[in-house]
Coordinates of C-alpha atoms in Angstrom, one line a residue:
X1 CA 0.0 0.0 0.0
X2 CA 1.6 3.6 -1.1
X3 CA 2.2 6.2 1.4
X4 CA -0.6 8.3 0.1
X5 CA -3.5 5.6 0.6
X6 CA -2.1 4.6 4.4
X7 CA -2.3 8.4 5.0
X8 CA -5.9 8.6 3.2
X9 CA -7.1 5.4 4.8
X10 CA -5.7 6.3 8.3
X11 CA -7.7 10.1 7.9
X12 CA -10.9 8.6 6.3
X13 CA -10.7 5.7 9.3
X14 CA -10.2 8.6 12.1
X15 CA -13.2 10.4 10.4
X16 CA -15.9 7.6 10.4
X17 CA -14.6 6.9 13.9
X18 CA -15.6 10.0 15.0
X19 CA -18.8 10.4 12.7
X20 CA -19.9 7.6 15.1
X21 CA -18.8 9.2 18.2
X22 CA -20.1 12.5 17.1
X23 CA -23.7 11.0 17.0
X24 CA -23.5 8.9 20.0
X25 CA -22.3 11.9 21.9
X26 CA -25.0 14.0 20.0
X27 CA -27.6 11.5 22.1
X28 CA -25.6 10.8 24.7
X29 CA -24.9 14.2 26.2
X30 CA -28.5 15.6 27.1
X31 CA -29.3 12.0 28.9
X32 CA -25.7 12.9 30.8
X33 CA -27.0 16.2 31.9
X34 CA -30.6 15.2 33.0
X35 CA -29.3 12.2 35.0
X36 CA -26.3 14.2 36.0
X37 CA -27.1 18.0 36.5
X38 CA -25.0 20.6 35.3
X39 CA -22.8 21.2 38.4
X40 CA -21.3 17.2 38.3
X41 CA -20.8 17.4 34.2
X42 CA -19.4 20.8 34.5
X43 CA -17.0 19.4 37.7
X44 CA -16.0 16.0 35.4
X45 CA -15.3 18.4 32.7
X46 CA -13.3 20.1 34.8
X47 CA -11.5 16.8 36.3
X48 CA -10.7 15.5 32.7
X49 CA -8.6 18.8 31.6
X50 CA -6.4 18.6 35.1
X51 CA -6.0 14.8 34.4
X52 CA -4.9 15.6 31.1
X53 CA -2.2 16.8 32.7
X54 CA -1.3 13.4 33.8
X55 CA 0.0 12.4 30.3
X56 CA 2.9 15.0 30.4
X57 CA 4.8 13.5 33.3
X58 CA 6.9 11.1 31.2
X59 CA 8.6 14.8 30.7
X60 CA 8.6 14.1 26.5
X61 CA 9.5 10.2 26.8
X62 CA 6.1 9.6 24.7
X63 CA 7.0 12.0 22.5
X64 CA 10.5 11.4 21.8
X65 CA 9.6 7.5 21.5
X66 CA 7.3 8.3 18.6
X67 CA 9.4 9.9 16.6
X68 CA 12.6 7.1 17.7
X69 CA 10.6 4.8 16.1
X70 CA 9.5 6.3 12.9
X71 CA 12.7 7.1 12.0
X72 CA 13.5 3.5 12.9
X73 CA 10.7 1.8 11.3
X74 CA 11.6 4.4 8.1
X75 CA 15.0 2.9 7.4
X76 CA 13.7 -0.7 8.3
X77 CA 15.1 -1.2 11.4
X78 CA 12.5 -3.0 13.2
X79 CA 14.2 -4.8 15.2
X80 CA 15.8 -1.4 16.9
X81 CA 12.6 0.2 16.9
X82 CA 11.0 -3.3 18.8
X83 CA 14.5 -2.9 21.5
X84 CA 13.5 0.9 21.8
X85 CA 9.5 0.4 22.8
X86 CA 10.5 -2.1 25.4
X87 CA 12.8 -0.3 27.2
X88 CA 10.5 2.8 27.1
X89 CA 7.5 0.6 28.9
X90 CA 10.2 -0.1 31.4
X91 CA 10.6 4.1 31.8
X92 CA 6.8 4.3 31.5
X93 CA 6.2 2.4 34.7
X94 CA 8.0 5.0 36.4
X95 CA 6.0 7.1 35.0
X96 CA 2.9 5.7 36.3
X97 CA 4.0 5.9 40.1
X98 CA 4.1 10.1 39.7
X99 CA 0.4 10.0 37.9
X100 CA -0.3 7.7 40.9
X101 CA 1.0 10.5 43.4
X102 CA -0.6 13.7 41.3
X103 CA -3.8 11.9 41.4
X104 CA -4.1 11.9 45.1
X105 CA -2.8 15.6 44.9
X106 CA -5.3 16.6 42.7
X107 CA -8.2 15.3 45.0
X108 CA -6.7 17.0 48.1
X109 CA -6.6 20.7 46.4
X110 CA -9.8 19.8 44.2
X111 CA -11.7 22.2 46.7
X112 CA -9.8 25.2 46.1
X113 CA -9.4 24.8 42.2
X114 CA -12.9 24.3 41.4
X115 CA -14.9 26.8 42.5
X116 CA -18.8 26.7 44.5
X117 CA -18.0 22.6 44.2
X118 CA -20.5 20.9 46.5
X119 CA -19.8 18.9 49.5
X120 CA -21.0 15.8 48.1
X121 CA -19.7 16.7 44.6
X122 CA -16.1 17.0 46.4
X123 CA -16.6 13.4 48.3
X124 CA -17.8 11.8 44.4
X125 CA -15.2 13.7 42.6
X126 CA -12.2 11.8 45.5
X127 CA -13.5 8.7 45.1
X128 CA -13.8 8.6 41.2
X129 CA -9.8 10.2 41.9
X130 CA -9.7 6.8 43.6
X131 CA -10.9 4.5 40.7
X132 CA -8.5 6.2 38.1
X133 CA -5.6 5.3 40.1
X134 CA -6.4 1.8 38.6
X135 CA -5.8 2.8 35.3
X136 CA -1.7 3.7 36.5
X137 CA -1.8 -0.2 35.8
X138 CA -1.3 -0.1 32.3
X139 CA 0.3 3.1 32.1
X140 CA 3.9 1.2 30.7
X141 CA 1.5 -0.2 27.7
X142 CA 1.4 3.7 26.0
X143 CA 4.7 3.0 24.6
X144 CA 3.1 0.2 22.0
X145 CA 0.7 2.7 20.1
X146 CA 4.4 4.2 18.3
X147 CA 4.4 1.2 16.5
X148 CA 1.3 1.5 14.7
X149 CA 1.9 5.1 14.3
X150 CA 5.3 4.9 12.6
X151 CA 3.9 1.8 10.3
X152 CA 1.7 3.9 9.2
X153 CA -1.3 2.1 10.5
X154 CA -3.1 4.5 12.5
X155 CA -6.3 3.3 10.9
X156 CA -6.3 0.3 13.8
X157 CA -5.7 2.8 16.5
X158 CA -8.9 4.7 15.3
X159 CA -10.6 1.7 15.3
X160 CA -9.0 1.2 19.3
X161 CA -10.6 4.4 19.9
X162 CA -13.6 3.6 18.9
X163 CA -14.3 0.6 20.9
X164 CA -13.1 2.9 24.2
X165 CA -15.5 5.5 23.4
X166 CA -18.5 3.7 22.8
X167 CA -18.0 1.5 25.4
X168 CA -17.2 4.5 27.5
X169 CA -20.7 6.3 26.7
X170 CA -22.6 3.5 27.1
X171 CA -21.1 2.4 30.6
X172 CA -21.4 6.8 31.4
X173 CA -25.4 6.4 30.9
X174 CA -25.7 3.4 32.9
X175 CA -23.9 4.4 35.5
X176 CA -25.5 8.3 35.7
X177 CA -28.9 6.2 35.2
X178 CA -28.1 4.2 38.6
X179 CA -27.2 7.5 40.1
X180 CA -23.7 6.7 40.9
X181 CA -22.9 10.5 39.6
X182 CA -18.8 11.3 39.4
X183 CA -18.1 8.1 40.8
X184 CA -19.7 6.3 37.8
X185 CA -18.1 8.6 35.2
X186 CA -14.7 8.1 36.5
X187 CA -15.5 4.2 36.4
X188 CA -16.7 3.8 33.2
X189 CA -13.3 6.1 31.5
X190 CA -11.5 3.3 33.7
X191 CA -13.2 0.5 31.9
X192 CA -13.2 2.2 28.3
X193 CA -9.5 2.7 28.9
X194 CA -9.3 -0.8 30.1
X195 CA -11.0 -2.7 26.4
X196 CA -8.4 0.8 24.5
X197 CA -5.4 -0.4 26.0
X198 CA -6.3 -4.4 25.6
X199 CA -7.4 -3.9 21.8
X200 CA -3.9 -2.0 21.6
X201 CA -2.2 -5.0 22.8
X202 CA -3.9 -7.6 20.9
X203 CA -3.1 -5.6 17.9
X204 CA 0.7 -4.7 18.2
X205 CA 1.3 -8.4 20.0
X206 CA -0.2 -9.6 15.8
X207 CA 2.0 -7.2 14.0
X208 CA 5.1 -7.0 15.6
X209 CA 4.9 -10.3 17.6
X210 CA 8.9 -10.3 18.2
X211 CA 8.2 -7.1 21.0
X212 CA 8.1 -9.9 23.6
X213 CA 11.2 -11.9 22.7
X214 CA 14.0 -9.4 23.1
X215 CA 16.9 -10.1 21.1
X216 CA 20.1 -10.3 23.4
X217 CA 22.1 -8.9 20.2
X218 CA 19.9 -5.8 19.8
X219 CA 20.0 -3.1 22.5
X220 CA 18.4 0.0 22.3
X221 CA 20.2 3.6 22.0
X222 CA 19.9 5.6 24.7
X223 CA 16.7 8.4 23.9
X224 CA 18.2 12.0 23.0
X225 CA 16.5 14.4 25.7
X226 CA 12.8 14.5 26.7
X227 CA 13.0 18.2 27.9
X228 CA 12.4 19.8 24.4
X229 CA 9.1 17.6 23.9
X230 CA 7.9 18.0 27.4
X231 CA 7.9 21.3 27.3
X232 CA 6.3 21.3 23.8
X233 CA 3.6 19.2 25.1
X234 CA 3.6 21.6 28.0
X235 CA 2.9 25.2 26.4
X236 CA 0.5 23.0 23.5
X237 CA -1.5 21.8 26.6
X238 CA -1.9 25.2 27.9
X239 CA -2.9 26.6 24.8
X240 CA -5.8 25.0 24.0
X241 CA -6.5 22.9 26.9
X242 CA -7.3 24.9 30.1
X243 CA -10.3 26.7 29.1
X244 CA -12.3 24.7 31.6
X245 CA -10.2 24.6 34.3
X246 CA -9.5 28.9 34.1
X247 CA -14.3 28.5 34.2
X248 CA -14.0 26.7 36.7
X249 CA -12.1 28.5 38.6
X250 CA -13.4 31.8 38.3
X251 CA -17.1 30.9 37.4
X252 CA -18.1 27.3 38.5
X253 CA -18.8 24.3 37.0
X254 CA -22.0 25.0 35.6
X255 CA -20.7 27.5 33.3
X256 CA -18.2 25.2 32.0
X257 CA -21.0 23.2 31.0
X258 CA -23.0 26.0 28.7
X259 CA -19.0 26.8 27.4
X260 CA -18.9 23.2 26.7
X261 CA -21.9 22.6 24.6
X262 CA -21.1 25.5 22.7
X263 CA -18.5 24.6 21.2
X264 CA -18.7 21.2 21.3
X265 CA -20.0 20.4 17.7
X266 CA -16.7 22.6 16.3
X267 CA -14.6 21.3 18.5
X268 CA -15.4 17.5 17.1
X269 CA -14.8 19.0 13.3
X270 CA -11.6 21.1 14.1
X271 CA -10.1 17.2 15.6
X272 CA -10.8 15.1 12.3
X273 CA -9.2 18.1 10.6
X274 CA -6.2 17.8 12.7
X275 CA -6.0 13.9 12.4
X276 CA -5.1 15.0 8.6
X277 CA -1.7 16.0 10.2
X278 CA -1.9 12.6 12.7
X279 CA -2.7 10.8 9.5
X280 CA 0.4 12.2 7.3
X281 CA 3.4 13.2 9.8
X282 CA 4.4 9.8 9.4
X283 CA 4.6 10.1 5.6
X284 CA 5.8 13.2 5.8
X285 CA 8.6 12.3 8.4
X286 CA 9.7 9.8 5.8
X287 CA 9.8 11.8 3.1
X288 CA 12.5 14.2 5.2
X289 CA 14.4 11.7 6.0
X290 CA 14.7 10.2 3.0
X291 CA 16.1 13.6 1.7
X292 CA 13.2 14.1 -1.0
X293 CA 12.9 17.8 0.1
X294 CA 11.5 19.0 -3.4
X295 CA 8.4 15.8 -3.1
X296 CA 8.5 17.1 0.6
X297 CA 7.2 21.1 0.2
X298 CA 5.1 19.9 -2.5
X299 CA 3.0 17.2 -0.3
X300 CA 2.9 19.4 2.7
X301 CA 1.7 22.8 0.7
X302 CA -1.3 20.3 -0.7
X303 CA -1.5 19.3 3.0
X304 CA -1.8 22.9 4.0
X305 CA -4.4 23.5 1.5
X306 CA -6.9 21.0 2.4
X307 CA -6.6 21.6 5.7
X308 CA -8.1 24.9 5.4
X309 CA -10.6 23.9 3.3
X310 CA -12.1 20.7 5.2
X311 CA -11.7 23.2 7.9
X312 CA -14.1 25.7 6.8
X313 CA -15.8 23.7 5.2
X314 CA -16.8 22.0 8.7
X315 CA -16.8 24.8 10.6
X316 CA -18.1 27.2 8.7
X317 CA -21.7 26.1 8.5
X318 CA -21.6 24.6 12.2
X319 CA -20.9 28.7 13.3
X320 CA -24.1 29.3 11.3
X321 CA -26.3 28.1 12.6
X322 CA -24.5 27.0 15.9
X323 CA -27.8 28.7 17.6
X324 CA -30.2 26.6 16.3
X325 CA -28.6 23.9 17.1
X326 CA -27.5 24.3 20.4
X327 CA -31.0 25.0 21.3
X328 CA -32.6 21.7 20.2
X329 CA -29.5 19.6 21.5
X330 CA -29.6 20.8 24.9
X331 CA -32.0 23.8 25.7
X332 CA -31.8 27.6 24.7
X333 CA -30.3 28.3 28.1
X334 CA -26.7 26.3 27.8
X335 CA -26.3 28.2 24.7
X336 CA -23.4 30.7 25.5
X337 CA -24.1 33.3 22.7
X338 CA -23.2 34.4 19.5
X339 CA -19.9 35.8 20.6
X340 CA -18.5 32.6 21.8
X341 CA -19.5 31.0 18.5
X342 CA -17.8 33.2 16.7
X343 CA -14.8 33.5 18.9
X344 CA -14.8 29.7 18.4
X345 CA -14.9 29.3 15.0
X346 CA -11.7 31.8 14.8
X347 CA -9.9 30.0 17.2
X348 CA -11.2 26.5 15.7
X349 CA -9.5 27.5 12.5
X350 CA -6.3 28.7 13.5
X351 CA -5.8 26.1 15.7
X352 CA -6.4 23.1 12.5
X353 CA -4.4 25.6 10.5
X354 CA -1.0 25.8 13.4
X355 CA -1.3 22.4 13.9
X356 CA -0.3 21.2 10.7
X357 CA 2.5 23.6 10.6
X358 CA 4.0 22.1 14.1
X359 CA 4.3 18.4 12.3
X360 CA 7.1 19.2 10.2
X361 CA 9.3 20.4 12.6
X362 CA 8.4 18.6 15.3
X363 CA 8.8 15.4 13.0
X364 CA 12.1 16.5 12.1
X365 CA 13.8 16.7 15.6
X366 CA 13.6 20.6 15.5
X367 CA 11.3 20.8 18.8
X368 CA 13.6 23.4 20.1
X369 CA 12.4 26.0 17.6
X370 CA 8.9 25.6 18.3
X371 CA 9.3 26.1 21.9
X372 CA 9.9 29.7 21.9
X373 CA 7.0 30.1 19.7
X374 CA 4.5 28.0 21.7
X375 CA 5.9 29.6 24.6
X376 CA 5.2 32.7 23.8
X377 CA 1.8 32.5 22.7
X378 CA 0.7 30.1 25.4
X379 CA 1.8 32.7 27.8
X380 CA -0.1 35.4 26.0
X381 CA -3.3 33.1 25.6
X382 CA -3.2 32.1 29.6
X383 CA -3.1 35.9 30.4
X384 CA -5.8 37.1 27.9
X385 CA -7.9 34.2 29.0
X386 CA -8.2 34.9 32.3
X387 CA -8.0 38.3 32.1
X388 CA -11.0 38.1 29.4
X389 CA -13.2 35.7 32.0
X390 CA -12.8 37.8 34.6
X391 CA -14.1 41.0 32.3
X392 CA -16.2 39.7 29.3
X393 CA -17.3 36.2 31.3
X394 CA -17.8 33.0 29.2
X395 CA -16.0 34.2 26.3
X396 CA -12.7 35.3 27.8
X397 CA -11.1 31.9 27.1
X398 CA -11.7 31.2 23.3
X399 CA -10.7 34.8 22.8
X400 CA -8.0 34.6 24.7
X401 CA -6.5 31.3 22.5
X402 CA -7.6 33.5 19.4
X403 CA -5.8 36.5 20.1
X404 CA -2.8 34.4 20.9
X405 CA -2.8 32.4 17.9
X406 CA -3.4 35.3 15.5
X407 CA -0.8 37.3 17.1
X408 CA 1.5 34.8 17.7
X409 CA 1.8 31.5 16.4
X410 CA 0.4 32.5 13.0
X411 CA 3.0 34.3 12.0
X412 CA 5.3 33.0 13.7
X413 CA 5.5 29.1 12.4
X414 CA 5.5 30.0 8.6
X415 CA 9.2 32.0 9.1
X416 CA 10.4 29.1 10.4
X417 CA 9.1 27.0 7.8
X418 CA 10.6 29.1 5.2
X419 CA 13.9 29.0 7.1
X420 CA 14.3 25.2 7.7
X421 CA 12.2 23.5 4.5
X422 CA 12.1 26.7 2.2
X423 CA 8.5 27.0 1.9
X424 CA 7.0 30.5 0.6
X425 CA 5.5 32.4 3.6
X426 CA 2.7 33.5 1.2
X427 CA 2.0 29.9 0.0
X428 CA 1.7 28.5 3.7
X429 CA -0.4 31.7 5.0
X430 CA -3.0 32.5 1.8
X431 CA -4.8 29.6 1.7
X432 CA -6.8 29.9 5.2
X433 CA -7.4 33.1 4.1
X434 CA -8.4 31.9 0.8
X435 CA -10.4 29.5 2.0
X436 CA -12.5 31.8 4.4
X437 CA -12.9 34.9 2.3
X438 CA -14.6 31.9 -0.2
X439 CA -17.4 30.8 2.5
X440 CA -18.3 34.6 3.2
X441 CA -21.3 34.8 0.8
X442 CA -22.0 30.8 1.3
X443 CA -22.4 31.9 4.5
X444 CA -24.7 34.6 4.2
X445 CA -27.0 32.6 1.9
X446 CA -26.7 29.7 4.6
X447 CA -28.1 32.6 7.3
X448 CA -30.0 34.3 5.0
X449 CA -32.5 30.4 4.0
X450 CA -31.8 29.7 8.0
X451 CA -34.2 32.9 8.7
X452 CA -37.3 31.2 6.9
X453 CA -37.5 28.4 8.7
X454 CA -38.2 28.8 12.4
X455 CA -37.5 25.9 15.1
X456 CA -40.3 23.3 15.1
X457 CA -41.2 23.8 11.4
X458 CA -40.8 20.0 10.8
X459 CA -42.7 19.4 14.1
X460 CA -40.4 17.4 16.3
X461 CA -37.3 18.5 18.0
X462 CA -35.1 15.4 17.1
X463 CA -36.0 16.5 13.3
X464 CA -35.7 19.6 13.8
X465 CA -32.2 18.8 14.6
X466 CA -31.2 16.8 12.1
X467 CA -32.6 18.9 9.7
X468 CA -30.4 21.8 10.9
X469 CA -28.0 19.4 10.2
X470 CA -28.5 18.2 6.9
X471 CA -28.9 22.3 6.4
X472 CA -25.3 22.7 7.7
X473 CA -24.2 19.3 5.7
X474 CA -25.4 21.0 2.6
X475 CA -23.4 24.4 3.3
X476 CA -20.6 22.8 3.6
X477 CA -20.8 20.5 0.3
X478 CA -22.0 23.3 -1.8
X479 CA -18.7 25.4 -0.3
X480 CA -16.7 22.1 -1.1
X481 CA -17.6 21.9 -4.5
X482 CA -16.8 25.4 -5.3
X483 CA -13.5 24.9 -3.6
X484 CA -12.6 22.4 -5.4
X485 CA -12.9 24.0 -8.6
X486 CA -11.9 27.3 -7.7
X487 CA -8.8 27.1 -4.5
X488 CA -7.5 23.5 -6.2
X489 CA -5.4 23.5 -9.2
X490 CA -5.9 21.6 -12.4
X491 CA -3.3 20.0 -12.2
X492 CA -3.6 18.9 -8.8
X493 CA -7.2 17.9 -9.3
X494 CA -6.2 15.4 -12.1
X495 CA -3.6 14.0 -10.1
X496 CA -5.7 12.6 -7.2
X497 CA -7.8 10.2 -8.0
X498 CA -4.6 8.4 -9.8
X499 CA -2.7 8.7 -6.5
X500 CA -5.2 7.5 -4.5
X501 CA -5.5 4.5 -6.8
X502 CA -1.9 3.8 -6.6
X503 CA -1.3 0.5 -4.9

């Protein structure tokens, strides 16, 4: 299989994945808040981003691992790349023991960093604390899912993923339905977990059975340094990642859960346009180290291209009639305004835009240059976010990781592009810009039909809502038609479907 269908059949498997999460969730997350309330999903909201945190304390080992064995697996070195994943689960159950200790640190200080938490939501929220300690058990497995990456087979992790979230949901509904509140929800991410981390097993043990018979003439190189990765993983974590916890703190769980909702269908589209990058780095990565720097710029500007036009072309419609939607998904009143729409969709674009650009670099062992950039802007985001909660309310967050991408990182990451790969500035910046300036009036024909039909007019709110949808669907195929014959080239266009026929 060429590198071109792995990476297509990797993306399309990551999008259907989450086509079926996105409409399990779509039904999943009213019967959550009714069983729930707003004040426990707002404070497991809040618990998920702080344990997200957890994944950063192998201080860049994941990281570095990852891109150890792509290289490895690149210039057929199996066998190293097999020596360098088992000595990595040996540093990963180290690992585990200080994500075993931040957990019980968390639930002692869990008072003070959420705020108006209940007494009985605090005594929930400590025990579910207590049930994800379990899951430090197969902490050392992380270092298998490499493997699949840097084969190129993503497409079996999607389907890993998969299996953890809808046995995750459907476990989360039981469990809210028996009233076991946070408890249950920390329970059934243990289990879902649990069947992600067993699939992941079953699958590397089949295609690279020899990772349990180490080879006494094979011994892994020692990892260059974590610190560069860690701290990338670091400042990319508070970037886009602390939005609930800076609500939380300053508002209270229950407005997390109106932020939440808000953006929550963007948010889904803005991740399968990022798994374009998950999908390709790989390729990519190869491609650089094979030396082919002219095939190189030429995939990644396509890359770049389609990414900001799957991007709108997702979002754009979504931000349209993100009202509507809201409002028969969950109730008028968890809506959180036009602003934070908008504010979203911005921020939703720049952030699928920026993190295409990181691959590259990041790929090619040039971390250190990206951490100045991300530094800077996290800083800048973390500021303006909480500065802009504390003034403006729900919105301060997503305009704060706006304003910091736009003034920052958007600018930023083409120059060093252009310095390391000699990519055109222009050529990596037009196209988003391109792409939106294109949706402007498809927009404003999508908002100006939207005005004719008010909610109810097919007379059932599940309808209703799926006719929004199909609305939204429609936008966005209409926008990528004309993209496709007006933003693609010719040439480009004739090349495609030959590529992606190439065996």
């Amino acid at each position: 299989m060429s590198r071109t269908k792995r990476s297509a059949f990797a993306f399309f498997s990551g999008l259907g994945s989450s086509v079926v999460t996105l409409l399990i969730g779509l039904m999943s997350t009213p019967v959550l808040l009714r069983f729930l309330g707003d004040e426990r999903a707002g404070t497991f909201r809040i618990a998920t981003e702080w344990l997200g945190y957890l994944a950063l304390m192998d201080f860049g080992l994941g990281g570095v691992l990852q891109a150890t064995v792509a290289r490895r697996l690149g210039h057929n070195e199996t066998s190293k790349a097999l020596a360098d994943v088992r000595r990595a689960m040996r540093l990963f159950a180290r690992v585990a023991l200080l994500q075993l200790a931040a957990l019980f640190f968390f639930g002692l200080t869990a008072r003070w960093l959420i705020s108006g938490l209940s007494t009985e939501a605090l005594f929930e929220l400590r025990m579910g604390l207590l049930v994800s300690a379990i899951g430090t058990v197969w902490v050392p497995l992380a270092a298998l899912r490499p493997l699949l990456d840097g084969a190129q087979r993503s497409y079996w992790v999607n389907a890993a993923l998969l299996v953890q979230s809808l046995g995750t949901v459907g476990l989360s509904i039981l469990f809210a339905w028996w009233g076991w509140g946070l408890t249950g929800q920390f329970t059934a991410a243990l289990l879902g977990s649990a069947a992600y981390t067993f699939f992941l097993f079953r699958l590397v043990s089949r295609v690279f059975p020899d990772v349990w018979r180490p080879l006494s003439d094979v011994q892994p190189d020692k990892f260059p340094p974590g610190w560069p990765m860690f701290m990338f993983n670091l400042v990319g974590r508070f970037s886009i990642m602390s939005d609930g916890i800076i609500l939380g703190a300053i508002q209270g769980p229950g407005e997390v859960v109106r932020f939440y909702v808000t953006q929550r269908l963007m948010l889904v589209v803005v991740s399968q346009v990022q798994g374009i990058g998950n999908a390709t780095w790989a390729a990519l990565a190869d491609l650089h180290h094979r030396g082919e720097s002219d095939i190189f710029r030429h995939r990644f500007l396509q890359l770049n291209r389609w990414t900001a036009i799957l991007a709108v072309a997702g979002l754009g419609p979504l931000a349209v009639l993100n009202e509507r939607l809201i409002s028969l998904w969950v109730g008028i009143s968890r809506y959180g305004g036009d602003a934070l729409t908008w504010a979203t969709f911005g921020q939703a674009l720049l952030v699928a835009q920026v993190a295409l650009w990181a691959w590259p670099l990041v790929g090619g062992g040039m971390v250190k240059l990206v951490l100045p950039v991300m530094f800077v802007g996290s800083i800048l985001n973390l500021i303006l976010s909480i500065v802009g909660t504390y003034i403006l309310g729900l919105v301060g967050p997503s305009l704060g990781t706006f304003a910091g991408y736009l003034l920052v990182y958007y600018w930023w990451y083409p120059r060093l592009l252009q310095k390391e790969f000699g990519l055109s500035r222009i050529s990596i910046m037009s196209p988003l810009l391109l792409a939106t300036a294109l949706f402007t009036p498809i927009g404003c024909g999508l908002w100006s039909v939207s005005q004719y039909f008010p909610n109810g007019f097919m007379g059932n709110r599940i309808m209703d809502f799926f006719a929004w949808g199909m609305m939204a669907g429609t936008g966005g195929v209409i926008y990528l038609c004309l993209a496709w014959k007006i933003l693609i080239p010719l040439k480009e266009r004739q090349r495609w479907p030959k590529r992606l026929s190439r065996r």
